[in-house]
PDB file of N, CA and C in Angstrom:
ATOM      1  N   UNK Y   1       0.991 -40.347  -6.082  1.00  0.00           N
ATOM      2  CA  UNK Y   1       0.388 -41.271  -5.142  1.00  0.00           C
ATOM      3  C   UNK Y   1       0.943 -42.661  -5.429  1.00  0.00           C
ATOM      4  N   UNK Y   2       1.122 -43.324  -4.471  1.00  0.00           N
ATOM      5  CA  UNK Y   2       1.496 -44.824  -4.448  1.00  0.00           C
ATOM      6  C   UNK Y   2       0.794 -46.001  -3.741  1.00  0.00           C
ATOM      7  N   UNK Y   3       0.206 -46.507  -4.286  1.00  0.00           N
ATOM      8  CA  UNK Y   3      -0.801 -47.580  -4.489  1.00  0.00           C
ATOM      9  C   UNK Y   3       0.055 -48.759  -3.407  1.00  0.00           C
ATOM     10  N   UNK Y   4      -0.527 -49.489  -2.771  1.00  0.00           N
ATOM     11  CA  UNK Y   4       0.029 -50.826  -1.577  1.00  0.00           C
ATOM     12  C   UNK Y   4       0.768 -51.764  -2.550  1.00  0.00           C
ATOM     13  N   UNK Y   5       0.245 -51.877  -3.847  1.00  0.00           N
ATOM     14  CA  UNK Y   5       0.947 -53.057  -4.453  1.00  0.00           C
ATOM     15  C   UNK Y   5       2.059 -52.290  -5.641  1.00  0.00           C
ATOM     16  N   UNK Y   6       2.604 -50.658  -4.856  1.00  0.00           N
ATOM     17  CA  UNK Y   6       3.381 -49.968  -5.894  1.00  0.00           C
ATOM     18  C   UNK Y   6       3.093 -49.782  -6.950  1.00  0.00           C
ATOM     19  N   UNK Y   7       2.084 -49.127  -7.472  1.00  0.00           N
ATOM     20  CA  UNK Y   7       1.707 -48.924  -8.648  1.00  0.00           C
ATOM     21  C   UNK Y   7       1.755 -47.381  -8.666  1.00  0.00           C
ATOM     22  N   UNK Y   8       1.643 -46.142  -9.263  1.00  0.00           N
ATOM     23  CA  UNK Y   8       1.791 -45.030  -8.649  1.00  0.00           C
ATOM     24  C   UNK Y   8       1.121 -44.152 -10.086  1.00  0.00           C
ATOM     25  N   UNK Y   9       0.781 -43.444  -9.710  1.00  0.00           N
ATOM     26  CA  UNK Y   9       0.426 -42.163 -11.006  1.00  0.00           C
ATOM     27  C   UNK Y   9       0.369 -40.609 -10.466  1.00  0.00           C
ATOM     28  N   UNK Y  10       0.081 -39.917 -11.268  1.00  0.00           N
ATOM     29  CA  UNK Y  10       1.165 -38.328 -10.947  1.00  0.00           C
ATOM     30  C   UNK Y  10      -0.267 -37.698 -11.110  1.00  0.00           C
ATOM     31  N   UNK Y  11      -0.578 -36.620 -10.462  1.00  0.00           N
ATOM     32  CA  UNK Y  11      -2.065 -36.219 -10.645  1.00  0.00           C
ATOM     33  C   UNK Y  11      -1.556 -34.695 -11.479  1.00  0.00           C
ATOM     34  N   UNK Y  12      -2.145 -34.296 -12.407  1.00  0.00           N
ATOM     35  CA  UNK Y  12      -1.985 -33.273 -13.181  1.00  0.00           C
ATOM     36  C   UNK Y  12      -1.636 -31.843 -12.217  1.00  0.00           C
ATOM     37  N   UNK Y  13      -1.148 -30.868 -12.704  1.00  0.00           N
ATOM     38  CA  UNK Y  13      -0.404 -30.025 -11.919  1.00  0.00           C
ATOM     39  C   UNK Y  13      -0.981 -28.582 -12.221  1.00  0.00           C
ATOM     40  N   UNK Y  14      -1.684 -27.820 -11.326  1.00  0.00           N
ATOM     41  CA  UNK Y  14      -2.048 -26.714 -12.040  1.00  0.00           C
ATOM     42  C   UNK Y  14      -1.730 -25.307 -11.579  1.00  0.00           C
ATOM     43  N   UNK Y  15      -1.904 -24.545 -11.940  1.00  0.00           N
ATOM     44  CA  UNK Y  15      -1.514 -22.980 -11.187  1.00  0.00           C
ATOM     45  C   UNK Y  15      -2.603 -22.221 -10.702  1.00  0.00           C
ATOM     46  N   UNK Y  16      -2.850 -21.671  -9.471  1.00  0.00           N
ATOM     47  CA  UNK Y  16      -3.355 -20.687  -8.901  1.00  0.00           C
ATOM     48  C   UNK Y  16      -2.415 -19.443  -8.244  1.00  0.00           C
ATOM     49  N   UNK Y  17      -3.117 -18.471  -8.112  1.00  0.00           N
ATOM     50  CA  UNK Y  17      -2.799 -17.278  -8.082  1.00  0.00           C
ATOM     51  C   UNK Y  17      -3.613 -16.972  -6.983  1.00  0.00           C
ATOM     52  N   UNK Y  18      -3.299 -16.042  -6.014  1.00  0.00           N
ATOM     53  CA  UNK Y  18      -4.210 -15.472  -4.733  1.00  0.00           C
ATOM     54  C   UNK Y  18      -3.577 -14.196  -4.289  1.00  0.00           C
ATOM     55  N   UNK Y  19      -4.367 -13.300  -3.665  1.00  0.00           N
ATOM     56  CA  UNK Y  19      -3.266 -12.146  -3.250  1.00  0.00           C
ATOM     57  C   UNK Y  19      -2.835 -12.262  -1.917  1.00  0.00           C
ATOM     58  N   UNK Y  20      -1.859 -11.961  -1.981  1.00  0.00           N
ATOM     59  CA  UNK Y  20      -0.790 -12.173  -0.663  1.00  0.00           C
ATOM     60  C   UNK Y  20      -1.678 -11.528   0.283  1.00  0.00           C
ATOM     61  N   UNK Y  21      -2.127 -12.125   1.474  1.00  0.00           N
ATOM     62  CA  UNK Y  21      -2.181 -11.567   3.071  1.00  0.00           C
ATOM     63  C   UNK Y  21      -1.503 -10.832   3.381  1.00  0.00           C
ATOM     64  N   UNK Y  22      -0.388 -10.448   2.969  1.00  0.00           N
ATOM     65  CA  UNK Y  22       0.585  -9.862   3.906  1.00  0.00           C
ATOM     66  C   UNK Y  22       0.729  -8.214   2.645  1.00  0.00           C
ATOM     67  N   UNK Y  23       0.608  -8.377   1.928  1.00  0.00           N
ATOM     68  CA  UNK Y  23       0.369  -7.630   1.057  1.00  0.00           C
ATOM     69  C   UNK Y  23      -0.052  -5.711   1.401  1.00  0.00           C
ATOM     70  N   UNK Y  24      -0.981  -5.949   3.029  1.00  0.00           N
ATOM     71  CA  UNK Y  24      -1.584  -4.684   3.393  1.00  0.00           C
ATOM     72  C   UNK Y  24      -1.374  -5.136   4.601  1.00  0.00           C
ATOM     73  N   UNK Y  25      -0.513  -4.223   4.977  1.00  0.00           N
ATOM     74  CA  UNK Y  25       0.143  -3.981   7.088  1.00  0.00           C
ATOM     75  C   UNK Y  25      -0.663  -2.377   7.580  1.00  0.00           C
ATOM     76  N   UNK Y  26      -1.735  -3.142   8.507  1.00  0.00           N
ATOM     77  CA  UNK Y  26      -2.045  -1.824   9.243  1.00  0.00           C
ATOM     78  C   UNK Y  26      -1.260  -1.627  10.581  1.00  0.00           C
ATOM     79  N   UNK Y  27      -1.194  -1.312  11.177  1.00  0.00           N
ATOM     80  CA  UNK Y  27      -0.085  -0.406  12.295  1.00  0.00           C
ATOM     81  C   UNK Y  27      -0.259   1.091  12.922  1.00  0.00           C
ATOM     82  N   UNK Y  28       0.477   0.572  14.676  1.00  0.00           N
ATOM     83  CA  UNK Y  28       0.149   0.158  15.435  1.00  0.00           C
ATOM     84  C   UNK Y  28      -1.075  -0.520  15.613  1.00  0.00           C
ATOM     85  N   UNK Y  29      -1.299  -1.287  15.786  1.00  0.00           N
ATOM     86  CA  UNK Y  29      -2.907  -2.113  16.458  1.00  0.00           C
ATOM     87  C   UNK Y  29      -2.445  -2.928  17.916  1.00  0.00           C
ATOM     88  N   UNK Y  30      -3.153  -1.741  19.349  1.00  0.00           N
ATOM     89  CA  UNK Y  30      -3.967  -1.057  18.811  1.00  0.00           C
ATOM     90  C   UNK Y  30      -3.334   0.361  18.981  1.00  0.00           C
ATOM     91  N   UNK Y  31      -3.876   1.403  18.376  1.00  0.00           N
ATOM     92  CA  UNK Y  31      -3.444   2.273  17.512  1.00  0.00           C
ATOM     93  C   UNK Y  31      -4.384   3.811  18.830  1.00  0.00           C
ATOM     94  N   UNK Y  32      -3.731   5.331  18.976  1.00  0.00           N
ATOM     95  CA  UNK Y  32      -3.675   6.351  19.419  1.00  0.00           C
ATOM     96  C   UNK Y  32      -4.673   6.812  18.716  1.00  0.00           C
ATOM     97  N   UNK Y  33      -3.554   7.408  17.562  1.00  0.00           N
ATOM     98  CA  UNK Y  33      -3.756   9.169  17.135  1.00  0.00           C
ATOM     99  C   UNK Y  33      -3.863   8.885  15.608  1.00  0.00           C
ATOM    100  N   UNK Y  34      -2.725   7.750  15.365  1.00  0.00           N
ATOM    101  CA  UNK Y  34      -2.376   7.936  13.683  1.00  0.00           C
ATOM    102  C   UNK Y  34      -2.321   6.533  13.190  1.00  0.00           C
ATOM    103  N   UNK Y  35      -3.001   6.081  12.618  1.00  0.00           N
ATOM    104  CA  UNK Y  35      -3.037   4.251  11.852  1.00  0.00           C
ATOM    105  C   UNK Y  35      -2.035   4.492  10.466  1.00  0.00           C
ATOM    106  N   UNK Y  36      -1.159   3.738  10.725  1.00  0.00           N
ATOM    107  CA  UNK Y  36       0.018   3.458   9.286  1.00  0.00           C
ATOM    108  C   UNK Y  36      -0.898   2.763   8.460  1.00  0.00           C
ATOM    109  N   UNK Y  37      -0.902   2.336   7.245  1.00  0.00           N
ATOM    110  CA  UNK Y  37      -0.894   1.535   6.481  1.00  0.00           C
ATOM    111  C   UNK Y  37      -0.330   1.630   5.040  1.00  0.00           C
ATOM    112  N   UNK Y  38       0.390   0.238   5.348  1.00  0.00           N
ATOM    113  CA  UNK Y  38       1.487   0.052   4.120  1.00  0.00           C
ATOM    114  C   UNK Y  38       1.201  -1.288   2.846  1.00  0.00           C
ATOM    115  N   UNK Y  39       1.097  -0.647   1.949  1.00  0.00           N
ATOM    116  CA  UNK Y  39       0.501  -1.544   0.454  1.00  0.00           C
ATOM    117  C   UNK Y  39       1.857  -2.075  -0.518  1.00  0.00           C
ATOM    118  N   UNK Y  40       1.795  -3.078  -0.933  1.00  0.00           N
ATOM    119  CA  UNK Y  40       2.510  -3.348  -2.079  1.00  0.00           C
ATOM    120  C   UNK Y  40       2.540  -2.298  -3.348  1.00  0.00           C
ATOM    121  N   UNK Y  41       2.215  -1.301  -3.218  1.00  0.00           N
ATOM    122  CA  UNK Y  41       1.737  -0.536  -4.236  1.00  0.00           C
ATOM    123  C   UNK Y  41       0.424  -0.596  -4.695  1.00  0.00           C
ATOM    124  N   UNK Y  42      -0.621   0.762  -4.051  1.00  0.00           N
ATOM    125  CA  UNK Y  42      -1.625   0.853  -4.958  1.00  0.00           C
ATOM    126  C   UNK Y  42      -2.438   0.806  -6.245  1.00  0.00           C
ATOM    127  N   UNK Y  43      -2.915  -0.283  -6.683  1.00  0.00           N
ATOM    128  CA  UNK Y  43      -3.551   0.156  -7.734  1.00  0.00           C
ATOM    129  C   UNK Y  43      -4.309   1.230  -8.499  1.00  0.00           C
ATOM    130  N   UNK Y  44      -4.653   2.065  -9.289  1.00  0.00           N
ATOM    131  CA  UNK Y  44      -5.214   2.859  -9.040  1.00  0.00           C
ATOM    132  C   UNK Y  44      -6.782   2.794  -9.136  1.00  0.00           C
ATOM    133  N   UNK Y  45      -7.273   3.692  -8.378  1.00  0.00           N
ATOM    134  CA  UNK Y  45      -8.567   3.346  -7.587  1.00  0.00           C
ATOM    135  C   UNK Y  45      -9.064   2.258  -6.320  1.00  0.00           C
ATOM    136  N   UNK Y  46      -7.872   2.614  -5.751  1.00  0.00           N
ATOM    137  CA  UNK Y  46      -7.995   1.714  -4.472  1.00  0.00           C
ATOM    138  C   UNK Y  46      -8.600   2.577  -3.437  1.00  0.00           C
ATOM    139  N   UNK Y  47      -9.422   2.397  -2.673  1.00  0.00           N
ATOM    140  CA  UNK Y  47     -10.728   2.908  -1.642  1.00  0.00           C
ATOM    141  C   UNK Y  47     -10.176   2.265  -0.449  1.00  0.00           C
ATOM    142  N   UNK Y  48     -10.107   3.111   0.638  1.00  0.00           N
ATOM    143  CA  UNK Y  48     -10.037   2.120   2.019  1.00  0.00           C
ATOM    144  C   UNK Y  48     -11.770   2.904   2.819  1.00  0.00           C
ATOM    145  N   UNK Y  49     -11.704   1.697   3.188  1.00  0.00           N
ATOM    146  CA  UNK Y  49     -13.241   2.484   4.377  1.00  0.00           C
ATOM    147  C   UNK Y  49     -12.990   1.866   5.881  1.00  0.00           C
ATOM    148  N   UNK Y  50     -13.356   2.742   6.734  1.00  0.00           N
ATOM    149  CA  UNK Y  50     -13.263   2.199   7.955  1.00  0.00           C
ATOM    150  C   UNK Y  50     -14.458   2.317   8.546  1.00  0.00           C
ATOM    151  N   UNK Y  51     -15.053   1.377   9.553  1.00  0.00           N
ATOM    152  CA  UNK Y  51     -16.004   1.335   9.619  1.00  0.00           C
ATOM    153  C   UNK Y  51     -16.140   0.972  11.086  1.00  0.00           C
ATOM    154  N   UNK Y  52     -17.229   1.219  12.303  1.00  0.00           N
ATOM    155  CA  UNK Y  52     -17.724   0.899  13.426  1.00  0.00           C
ATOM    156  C   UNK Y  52     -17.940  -1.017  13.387  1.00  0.00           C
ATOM    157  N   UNK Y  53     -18.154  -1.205  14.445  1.00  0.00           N
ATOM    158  CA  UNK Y  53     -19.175  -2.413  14.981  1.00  0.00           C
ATOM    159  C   UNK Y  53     -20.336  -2.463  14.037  1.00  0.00           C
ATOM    160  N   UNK Y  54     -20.861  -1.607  14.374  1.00  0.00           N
ATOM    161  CA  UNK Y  54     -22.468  -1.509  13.772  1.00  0.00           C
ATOM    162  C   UNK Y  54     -22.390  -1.143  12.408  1.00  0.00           C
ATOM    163  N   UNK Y  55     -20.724  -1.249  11.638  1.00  0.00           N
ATOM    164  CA  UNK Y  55     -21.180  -1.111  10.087  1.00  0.00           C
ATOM    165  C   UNK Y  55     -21.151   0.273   9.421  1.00  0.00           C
ATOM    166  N   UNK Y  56     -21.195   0.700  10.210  1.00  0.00           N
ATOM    167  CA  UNK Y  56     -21.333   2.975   9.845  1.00  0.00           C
ATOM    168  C   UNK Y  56     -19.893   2.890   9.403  1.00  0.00           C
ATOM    169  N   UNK Y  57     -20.135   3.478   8.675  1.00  0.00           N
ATOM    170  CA  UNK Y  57     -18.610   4.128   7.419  1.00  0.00           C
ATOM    171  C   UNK Y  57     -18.179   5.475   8.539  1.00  0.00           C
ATOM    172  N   UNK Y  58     -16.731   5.167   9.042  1.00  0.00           N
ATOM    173  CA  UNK Y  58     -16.347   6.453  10.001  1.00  0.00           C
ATOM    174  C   UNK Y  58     -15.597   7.068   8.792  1.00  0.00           C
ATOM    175  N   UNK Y  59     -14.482   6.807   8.121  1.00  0.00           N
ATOM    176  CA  UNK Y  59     -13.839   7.161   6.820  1.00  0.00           C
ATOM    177  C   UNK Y  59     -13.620   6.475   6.022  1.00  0.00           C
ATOM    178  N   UNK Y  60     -13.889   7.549   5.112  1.00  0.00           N
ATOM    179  CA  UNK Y  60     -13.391   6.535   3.406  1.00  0.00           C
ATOM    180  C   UNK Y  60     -12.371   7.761   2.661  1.00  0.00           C
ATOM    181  N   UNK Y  61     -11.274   6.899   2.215  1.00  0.00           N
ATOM    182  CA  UNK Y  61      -9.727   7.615   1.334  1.00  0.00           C
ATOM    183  C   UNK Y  61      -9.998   6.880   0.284  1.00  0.00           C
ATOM    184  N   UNK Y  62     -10.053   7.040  -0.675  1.00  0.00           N
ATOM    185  CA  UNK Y  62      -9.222   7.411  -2.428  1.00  0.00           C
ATOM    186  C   UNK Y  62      -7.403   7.041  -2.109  1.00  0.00           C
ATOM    187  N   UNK Y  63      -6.678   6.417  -2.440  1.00  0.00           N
ATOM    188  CA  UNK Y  63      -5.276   6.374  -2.394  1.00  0.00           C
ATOM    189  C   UNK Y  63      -5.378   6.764  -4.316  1.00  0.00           C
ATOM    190  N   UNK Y  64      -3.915   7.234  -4.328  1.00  0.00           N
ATOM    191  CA  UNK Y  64      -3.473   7.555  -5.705  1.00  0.00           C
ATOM    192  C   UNK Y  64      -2.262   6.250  -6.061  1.00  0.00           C
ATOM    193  N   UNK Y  65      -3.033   6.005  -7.430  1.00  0.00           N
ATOM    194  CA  UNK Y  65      -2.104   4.799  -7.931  1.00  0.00           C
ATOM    195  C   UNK Y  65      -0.353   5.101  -7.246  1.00  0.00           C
ATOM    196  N   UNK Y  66       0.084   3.850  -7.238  1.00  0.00           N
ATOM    197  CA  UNK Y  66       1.253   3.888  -6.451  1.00  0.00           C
ATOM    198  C   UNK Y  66       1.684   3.682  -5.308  1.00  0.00           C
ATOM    199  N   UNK Y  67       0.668   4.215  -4.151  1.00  0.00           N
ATOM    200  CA  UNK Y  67       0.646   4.646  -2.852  1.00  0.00           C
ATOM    201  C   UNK Y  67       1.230   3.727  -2.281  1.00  0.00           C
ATOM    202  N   UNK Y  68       2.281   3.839  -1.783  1.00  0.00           N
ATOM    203  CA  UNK Y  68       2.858   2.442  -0.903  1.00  0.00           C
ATOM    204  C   UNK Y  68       2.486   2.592   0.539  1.00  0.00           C
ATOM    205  N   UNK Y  69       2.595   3.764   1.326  1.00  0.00           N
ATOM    206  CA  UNK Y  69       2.093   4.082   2.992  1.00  0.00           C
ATOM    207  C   UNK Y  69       1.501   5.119   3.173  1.00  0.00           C
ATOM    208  N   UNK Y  70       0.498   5.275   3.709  1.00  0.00           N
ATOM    209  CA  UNK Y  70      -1.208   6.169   4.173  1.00  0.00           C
ATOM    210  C   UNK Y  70      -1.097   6.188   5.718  1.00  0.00           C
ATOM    211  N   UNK Y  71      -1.235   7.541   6.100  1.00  0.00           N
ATOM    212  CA  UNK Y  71      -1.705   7.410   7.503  1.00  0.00           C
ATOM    213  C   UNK Y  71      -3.096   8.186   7.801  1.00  0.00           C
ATOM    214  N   UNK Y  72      -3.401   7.762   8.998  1.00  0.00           N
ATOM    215  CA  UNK Y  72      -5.008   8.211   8.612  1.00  0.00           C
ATOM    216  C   UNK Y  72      -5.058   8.623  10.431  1.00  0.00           C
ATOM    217  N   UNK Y  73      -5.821   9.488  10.716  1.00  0.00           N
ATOM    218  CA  UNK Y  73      -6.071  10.430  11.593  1.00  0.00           C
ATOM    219  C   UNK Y  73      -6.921  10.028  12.627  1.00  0.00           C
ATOM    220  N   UNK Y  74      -6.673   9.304  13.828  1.00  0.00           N
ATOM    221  CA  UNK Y  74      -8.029   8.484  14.149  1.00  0.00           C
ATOM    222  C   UNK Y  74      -7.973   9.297  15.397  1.00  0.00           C
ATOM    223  N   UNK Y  75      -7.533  10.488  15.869  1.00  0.00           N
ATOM    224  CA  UNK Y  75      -7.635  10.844  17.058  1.00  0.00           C
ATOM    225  C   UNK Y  75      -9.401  11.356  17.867  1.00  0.00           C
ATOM    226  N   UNK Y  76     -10.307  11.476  16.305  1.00  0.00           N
ATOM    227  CA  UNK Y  76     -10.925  11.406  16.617  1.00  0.00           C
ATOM    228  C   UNK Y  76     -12.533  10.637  16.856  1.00  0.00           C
ATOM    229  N   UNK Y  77     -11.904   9.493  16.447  1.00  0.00           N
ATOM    230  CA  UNK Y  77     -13.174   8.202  16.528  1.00  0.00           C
ATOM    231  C   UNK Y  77     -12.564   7.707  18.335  1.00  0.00           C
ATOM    232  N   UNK Y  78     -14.169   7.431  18.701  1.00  0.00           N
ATOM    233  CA  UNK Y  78     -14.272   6.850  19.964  1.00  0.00           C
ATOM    234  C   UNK Y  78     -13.350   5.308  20.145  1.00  0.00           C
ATOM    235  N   UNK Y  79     -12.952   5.019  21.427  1.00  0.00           N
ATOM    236  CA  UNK Y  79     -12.405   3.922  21.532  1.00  0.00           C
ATOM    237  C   UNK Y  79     -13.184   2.491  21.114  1.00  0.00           C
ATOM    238  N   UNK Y  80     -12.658   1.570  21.106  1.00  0.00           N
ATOM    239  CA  UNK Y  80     -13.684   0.455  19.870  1.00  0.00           C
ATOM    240  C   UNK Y  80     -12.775  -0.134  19.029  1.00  0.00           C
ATOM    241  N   UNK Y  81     -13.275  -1.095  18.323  1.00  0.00           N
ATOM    242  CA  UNK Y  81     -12.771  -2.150  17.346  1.00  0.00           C
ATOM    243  C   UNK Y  81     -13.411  -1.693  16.237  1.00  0.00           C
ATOM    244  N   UNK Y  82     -12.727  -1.232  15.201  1.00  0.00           N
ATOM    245  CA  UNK Y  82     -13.159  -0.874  14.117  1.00  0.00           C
ATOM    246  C   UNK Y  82     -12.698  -1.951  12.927  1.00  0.00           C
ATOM    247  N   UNK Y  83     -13.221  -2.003  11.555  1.00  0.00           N
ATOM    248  CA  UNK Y  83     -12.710  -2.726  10.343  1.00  0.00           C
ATOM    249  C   UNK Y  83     -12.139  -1.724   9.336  1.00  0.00           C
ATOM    250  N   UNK Y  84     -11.305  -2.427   8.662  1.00  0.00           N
ATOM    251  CA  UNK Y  84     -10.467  -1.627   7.329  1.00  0.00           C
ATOM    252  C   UNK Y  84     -10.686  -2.055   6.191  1.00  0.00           C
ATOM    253  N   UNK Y  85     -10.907  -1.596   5.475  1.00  0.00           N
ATOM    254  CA  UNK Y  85     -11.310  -2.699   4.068  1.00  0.00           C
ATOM    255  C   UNK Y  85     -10.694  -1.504   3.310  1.00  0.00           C
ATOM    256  N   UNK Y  86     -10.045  -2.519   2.129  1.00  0.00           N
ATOM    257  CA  UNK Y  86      -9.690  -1.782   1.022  1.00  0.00           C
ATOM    258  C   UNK Y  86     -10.039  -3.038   0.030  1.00  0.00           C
ATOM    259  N   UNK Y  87     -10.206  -2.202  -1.508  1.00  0.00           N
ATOM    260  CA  UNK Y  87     -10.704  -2.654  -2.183  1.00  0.00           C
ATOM    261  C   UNK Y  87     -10.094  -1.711  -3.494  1.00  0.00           C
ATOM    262  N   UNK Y  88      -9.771  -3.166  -4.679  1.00  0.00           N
ATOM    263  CA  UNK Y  88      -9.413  -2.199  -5.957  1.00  0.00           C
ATOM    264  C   UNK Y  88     -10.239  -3.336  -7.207  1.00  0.00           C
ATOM    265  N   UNK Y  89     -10.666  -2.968  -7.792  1.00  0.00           N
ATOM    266  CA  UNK Y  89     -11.506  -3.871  -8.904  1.00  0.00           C
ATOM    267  C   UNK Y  89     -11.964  -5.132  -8.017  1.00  0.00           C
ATOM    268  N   UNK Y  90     -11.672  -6.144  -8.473  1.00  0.00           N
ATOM    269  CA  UNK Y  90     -12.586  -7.311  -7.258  1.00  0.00           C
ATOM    270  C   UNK Y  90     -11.943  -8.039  -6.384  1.00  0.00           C
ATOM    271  N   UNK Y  91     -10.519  -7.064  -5.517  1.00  0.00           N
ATOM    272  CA  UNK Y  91      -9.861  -7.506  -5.173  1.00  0.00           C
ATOM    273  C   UNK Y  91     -10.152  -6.957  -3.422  1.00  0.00           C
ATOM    274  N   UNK Y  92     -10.375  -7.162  -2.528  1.00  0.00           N
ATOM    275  CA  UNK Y  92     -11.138  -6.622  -1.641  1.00  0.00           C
ATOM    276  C   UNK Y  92     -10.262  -7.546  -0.430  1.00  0.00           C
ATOM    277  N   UNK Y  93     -10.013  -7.050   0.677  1.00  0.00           N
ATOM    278  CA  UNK Y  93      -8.902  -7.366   1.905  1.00  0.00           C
ATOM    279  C   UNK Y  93      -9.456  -6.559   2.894  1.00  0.00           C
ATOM    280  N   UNK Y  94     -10.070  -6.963   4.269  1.00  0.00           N
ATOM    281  CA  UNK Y  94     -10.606  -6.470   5.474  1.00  0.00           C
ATOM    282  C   UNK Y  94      -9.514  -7.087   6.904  1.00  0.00           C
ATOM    283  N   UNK Y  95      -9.615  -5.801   7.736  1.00  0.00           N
ATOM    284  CA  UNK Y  95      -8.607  -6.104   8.379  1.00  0.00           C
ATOM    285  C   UNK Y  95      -9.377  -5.439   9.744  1.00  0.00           C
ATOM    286  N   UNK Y  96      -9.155  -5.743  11.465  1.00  0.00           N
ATOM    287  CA  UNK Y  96      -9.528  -4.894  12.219  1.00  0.00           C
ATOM    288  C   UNK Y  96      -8.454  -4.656  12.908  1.00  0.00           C
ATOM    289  N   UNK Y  97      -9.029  -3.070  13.522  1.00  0.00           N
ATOM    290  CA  UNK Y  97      -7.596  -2.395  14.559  1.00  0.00           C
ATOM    291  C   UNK Y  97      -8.772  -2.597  15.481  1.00  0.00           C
ATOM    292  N   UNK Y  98      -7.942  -1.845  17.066  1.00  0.00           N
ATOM    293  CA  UNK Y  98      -8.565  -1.481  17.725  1.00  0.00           C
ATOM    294  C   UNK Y  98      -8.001   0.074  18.292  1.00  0.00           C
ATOM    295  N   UNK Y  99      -8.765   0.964  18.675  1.00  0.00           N
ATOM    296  CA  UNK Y  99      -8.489   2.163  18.737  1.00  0.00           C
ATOM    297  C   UNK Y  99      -8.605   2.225  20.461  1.00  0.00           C
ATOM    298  N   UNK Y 100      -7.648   3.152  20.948  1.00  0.00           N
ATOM    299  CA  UNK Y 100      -7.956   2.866  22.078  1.00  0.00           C
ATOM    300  C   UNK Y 100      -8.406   3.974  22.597  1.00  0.00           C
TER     301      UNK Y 100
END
């Protein structure tokens, strides 16, 4: 920062860490028959749940450490905006499709 009469001082510098957004690609949205989703690599014990409007759990997957791409079977949930959440220790990322 620099002060009107040029005087200036440096404000201490620190590190944060966050997990990438981009990190978990769901696909097509909006989506048929079959929802892609592609991970930086699963942790292990990573959970995805998908869920209605109203919150009702339509599916929940287990991925196996590693898992880089999951497809998941939606031919038979009604048309609607659903949510995706995955979650591995307290690291938790929600995403919505829409199914058509």
């Amino acid at each position: 920062m620099v002060d009107a009469d040029g005087r200036f001082t440096y404000s201490k510098t620190i590190a944060i860490t966050a997990p990438m957004s981009n990190a978990i690609t769901v696909f097509p949205n909006p989506v048929k028959d079959k929802l892609f989703i592609r991970l930086a690599g699963a942790p292990a014990g990573t959970e995805i749940t998908m869920a209605d409007t109203k919150g009702n759990c339509v599916i929940k997957l287990q991925l196996k450490a590693g898992t880089i791409e999951a497809s998941v079977n939606t031919s038979a949930l009604p048309a609607g905006v659903y949510s995706i959440s995955f979650q591995s220790g307290n690291l938790k990322n929600t995403q919505q499709f829409i199914k058509e």
